PDB file of C-alpha atoms in Angstrom:
ATOM      1  CA  UNK A   1      -0.061  -0.043   0.040  1.00 63.00           C
ATOM      2  CA  UNK A   2       3.094   2.296   0.289  1.00 71.00           C
ATOM      3  CA  UNK A   3       3.703   1.956  -3.397  1.00 80.00           C
ATOM      4  CA  UNK A   4       1.886   4.635  -5.376  1.00 87.00           C
ATOM      5  CA  UNK A   5      -0.308   4.040  -8.320  1.00 88.00           C
ATOM      6  CA  UNK A   6       1.631   3.196 -11.336  1.00 88.00           C
ATOM      7  CA  UNK A   7       4.725   2.484  -8.980  1.00 88.00           C
ATOM      8  CA  UNK A   8       7.302  -0.033  -9.642  1.00 86.00           C
ATOM      9  CA  UNK A   9       8.801  -2.384  -6.918  1.00 82.00           C
ATOM     10  CA  UNK A  10      12.317  -3.727  -7.837  1.00 79.00           C
ATOM     11  CA  UNK A  11      13.143  -7.252  -6.171  1.00 77.00           C
ATOM     12  CA  UNK A  12      16.776  -8.121  -5.939  1.00 73.00           C
ATOM     13  CA  UNK A  13      18.064 -11.401  -4.488  1.00 66.00           C
ATOM     14  CA  UNK A  14      16.197 -14.035  -2.430  1.00 63.00           C
ATOM     15  CA  UNK A  15      17.239 -12.844   1.077  1.00 56.00           C
ATOM     16  CA  UNK A  16      13.940 -11.887   2.026  1.00 57.00           C
ATOM     17  CA  UNK A  17      11.970 -15.100   0.590  1.00 64.00           C
ATOM     18  CA  UNK A  18       8.987 -14.889  -1.490  1.00 71.00           C
ATOM     19  CA  UNK A  19       7.141 -11.624  -2.302  1.00 73.00           C
ATOM     20  CA  UNK A  20       4.160 -11.099  -0.204  1.00 74.00           C
ATOM     21  CA  UNK A  21       1.455  -8.579   0.427  1.00 75.00           C
ATOM     22  CA  UNK A  22       1.050  -7.442  -3.100  1.00 76.00           C
ATOM     23  CA  UNK A  23      -2.660  -7.737  -3.773  1.00 82.00           C
ATOM     24  CA  UNK A  24      -3.356  -8.735  -7.553  1.00 85.00           C
ATOM     25  CA  UNK A  25      -5.835  -5.831  -7.612  1.00 87.00           C
ATOM     26  CA  UNK A  26      -3.104  -3.486  -7.270  1.00 85.00           C
ATOM     27  CA  UNK A  27      -1.258  -4.956 -10.395  1.00 85.00           C
ATOM     28  CA  UNK A  28      -4.248  -4.989 -12.503  1.00 88.00           C
ATOM     29  CA  UNK A  29      -6.343  -1.833 -11.691  1.00 88.00           C
ATOM     30  CA  UNK A  30      -3.686   0.348 -10.021  1.00 87.00           C
ATOM     31  CA  UNK A  31      -0.956  -0.405 -12.651  1.00 90.00           C
ATOM     32  CA  UNK A  32       1.684  -1.285  -9.949  1.00 87.00           C
ATOM     33  CA  UNK A  33       4.634  -3.221 -11.154  1.00 88.00           C
ATOM     34  CA  UNK A  34       6.898  -5.931  -9.874  1.00 85.00           C
ATOM     35  CA  UNK A  35      10.394  -6.097 -11.744  1.00 83.00           C
ATOM     36  CA  UNK A  36      13.387  -7.959 -10.904  1.00 80.00           C
ATOM     37  CA  UNK A  37      17.090  -6.666 -10.858  1.00 77.00           C
ATOM     38  CA  UNK A  38      19.927  -9.169 -11.656  1.00 79.00           C
ATOM     39  CA  UNK A  39      23.257  -7.583 -11.039  1.00 77.00           C
ATOM     40  CA  UNK A  40      25.092  -9.739 -13.607  1.00 80.00           C
ATOM     41  CA  UNK A  41      22.815  -8.844 -16.432  1.00 80.00           C
ATOM     42  CA  UNK A  42      23.155  -5.239 -15.554  1.00 77.00           C
ATOM     43  CA  UNK A  43      26.957  -5.377 -15.569  1.00 79.00           C
ATOM     44  CA  UNK A  44      27.649  -7.367 -18.706  1.00 83.00           C
ATOM     45  CA  UNK A  45      24.219  -7.004 -20.718  1.00 82.00           C
ATOM     46  CA  UNK A  46      25.375  -4.245 -23.158  1.00 84.00           C
ATOM     47  CA  UNK A  47      28.731  -5.698 -24.089  1.00 85.00           C
ATOM     48  CA  UNK A  48      32.416  -5.459 -22.859  1.00 87.00           C
ATOM     49  CA  UNK A  49      32.989  -1.766 -22.893  1.00 89.00           C
ATOM     50  CA  UNK A  50      29.628  -1.036 -21.049  1.00 87.00           C
ATOM     51  CA  UNK A  51      30.789  -3.580 -18.559  1.00 89.00           C
ATOM     52  CA  UNK A  52      34.057  -1.887 -17.919  1.00 90.00           C
ATOM     53  CA  UNK A  53      32.309   1.579 -17.543  1.00 89.00           C
ATOM     54  CA  UNK A  54      29.645   0.196 -15.176  1.00 88.00           C
ATOM     55  CA  UNK A  55      32.198  -1.779 -12.979  1.00 88.00           C
ATOM     56  CA  UNK A  56      34.416   1.421 -12.744  1.00 90.00           C
ATOM     57  CA  UNK A  57      31.271   3.580 -11.817  1.00 88.00           C
ATOM     58  CA  UNK A  58      30.039   1.032  -9.251  1.00 84.00           C
ATOM     59  CA  UNK A  59      33.576   0.564  -7.700  1.00 88.00           C
ATOM     60  CA  UNK A  60      33.901   4.373  -7.305  1.00 89.00           C
ATOM     61  CA  UNK A  61      30.721   4.612  -5.434  1.00 84.00           C
ATOM     62  CA  UNK A  62      31.136   1.625  -3.317  1.00 84.00           C
ATOM     63  CA  UNK A  63      34.924   1.699  -2.314  1.00 85.00           C
ATOM     64  CA  UNK A  64      34.703   5.029  -0.187  1.00 84.00           C
ATOM     65  CA  UNK A  65      31.942   3.607   1.959  1.00 82.00           C
ATOM     66  CA  UNK A  66      33.856   0.523   2.921  1.00 81.00           C
ATOM     67  CA  UNK A  67      36.343   2.566   4.865  1.00 81.00           C
ATOM     68  CA  UNK A  68      35.894   3.288   8.633  1.00 80.00           C
ATOM     69  CA  UNK A  69      33.055   5.781   9.050  1.00 78.00           C
ATOM     70  CA  UNK A  70      31.825   5.183   5.507  1.00 79.00           C
ATOM     71  CA  UNK A  71      28.280   4.510   4.549  1.00 77.00           C
ATOM     72  CA  UNK A  72      28.550   0.902   4.472  1.00 76.00           C
ATOM     73  CA  UNK A  73      31.274   0.213   7.114  1.00 77.00           C
ATOM     74  CA  UNK A  74      30.335  -2.439   9.682  1.00 80.00           C
ATOM     75  CA  UNK A  75      32.313  -3.573  12.553  1.00 83.00           C
ATOM     76  CA  UNK A  76      32.369  -7.239  13.479  1.00 85.00           C
ATOM     77  CA  UNK A  77      32.244  -8.219  17.041  1.00 87.00           C
ATOM     78  CA  UNK A  78      33.654 -11.949  17.243  1.00 88.00           C
ATOM     79  CA  UNK A  79      32.586 -14.531  19.767  1.00 88.00           C
ATOM     80  CA  UNK A  80      32.261 -18.129  20.006  1.00 87.00           C
ATOM     81  CA  UNK A  81      29.201 -20.255  20.773  1.00 87.00           C
ATOM     82  CA  UNK A  82      29.770 -20.293  24.426  1.00 88.00           C
ATOM     83  CA  UNK A  83      29.854 -16.470  24.775  1.00 88.00           C
ATOM     84  CA  UNK A  84      27.323 -15.648  22.011  1.00 89.00           C
ATOM     85  CA  UNK A  85      24.185 -15.028  24.180  1.00 91.00           C
ATOM     86  CA  UNK A  86      26.289 -12.974  26.819  1.00 91.00           C
ATOM     87  CA  UNK A  87      27.912 -10.785  23.900  1.00 90.00           C
ATOM     88  CA  UNK A  88      24.512 -10.411  22.112  1.00 90.00           C
ATOM     89  CA  UNK A  89      22.804  -9.120  25.219  1.00 91.00           C
ATOM     90  CA  UNK A  90      25.817  -6.818  26.046  1.00 90.00           C
ATOM     91  CA  UNK A  91      25.808  -5.177  22.644  1.00 88.00           C
ATOM     92  CA  UNK A  92      21.845  -4.990  22.474  1.00 88.00           C
ATOM     93  CA  UNK A  93      21.739  -3.427  25.977  1.00 89.00           C
ATOM     94  CA  UNK A  94      24.481  -0.882  25.321  1.00 87.00           C
ATOM     95  CA  UNK A  95      25.146   0.625  21.947  1.00 80.00           C
ATOM     96  CA  UNK A  96      22.760  -1.513  19.813  1.00 81.00           C
ATOM     97  CA  UNK A  97      23.438  -3.180  16.592  1.00 79.00           C
ATOM     98  CA  UNK A  98      23.761  -0.059  14.230  1.00 75.00           C
ATOM     99  CA  UNK A  99      27.007  -0.369  12.205  1.00 74.00           C
ATOM    100  CA  UNK A 100      27.970  -3.652  14.081  1.00 80.00           C
ATOM    101  CA  UNK A 101      27.371  -7.333  13.403  1.00 83.00           C
ATOM    102  CA  UNK A 102      27.697 -10.123  15.898  1.00 85.00           C
ATOM    103  CA  UNK A 103      29.856 -12.826  14.142  1.00 86.00           C
ATOM    104  CA  UNK A 104      30.012 -16.294  15.789  1.00 85.00           C
ATOM    105  CA  UNK A 105      33.349 -18.063  15.157  1.00 84.00           C
ATOM    106  CA  UNK A 106      33.737 -21.770  15.159  1.00 79.00           C
ATOM    107  CA  UNK A 107      37.610 -21.696  14.617  1.00 71.00           C
ATOM    108  CA  UNK A 108      40.508 -21.416  17.086  1.00 63.00           C
ATOM    109  CA  UNK A 109      41.312 -17.803  16.186  1.00 58.00           C
ATOM    110  CA  UNK A 110      38.817 -16.365  18.650  1.00 55.00           C
ATOM    111  CA  UNK A 111      40.291 -17.946  21.667  1.00 51.00           C
ATOM    112  CA  UNK A 112      43.772 -16.989  20.541  1.00 52.00           C
ATOM    113  CA  UNK A 113      42.456 -13.296  20.437  1.00 54.00           C
ATOM    114  CA  UNK A 114      41.224 -13.525  23.925  1.00 51.00           C
TER     115      UNK A 114
END
């Protein structure tokens, strides 16, 4: 219902599962659309030179955000299975999960760091 009349919803990936909550009446009478976006087709769909330009453009926009303080920078907090709940609630009750991800490590490196 948030999509305006004649609006288009682009779907990328399968992380969210199946598309739900789109009444057929919206598609038929309100001319709303569902479209897919496939990154590989976008990058290589128009030939070699277009692929190079698009990769360069995408890289120049994403790379600055990966650095500390960038728009897509994420800090990973490592823990093992035995300390997962303790670490989860410590983060949840203090700073929250904005710009942080809890990463459960199953290898020995987590014990070596502590």
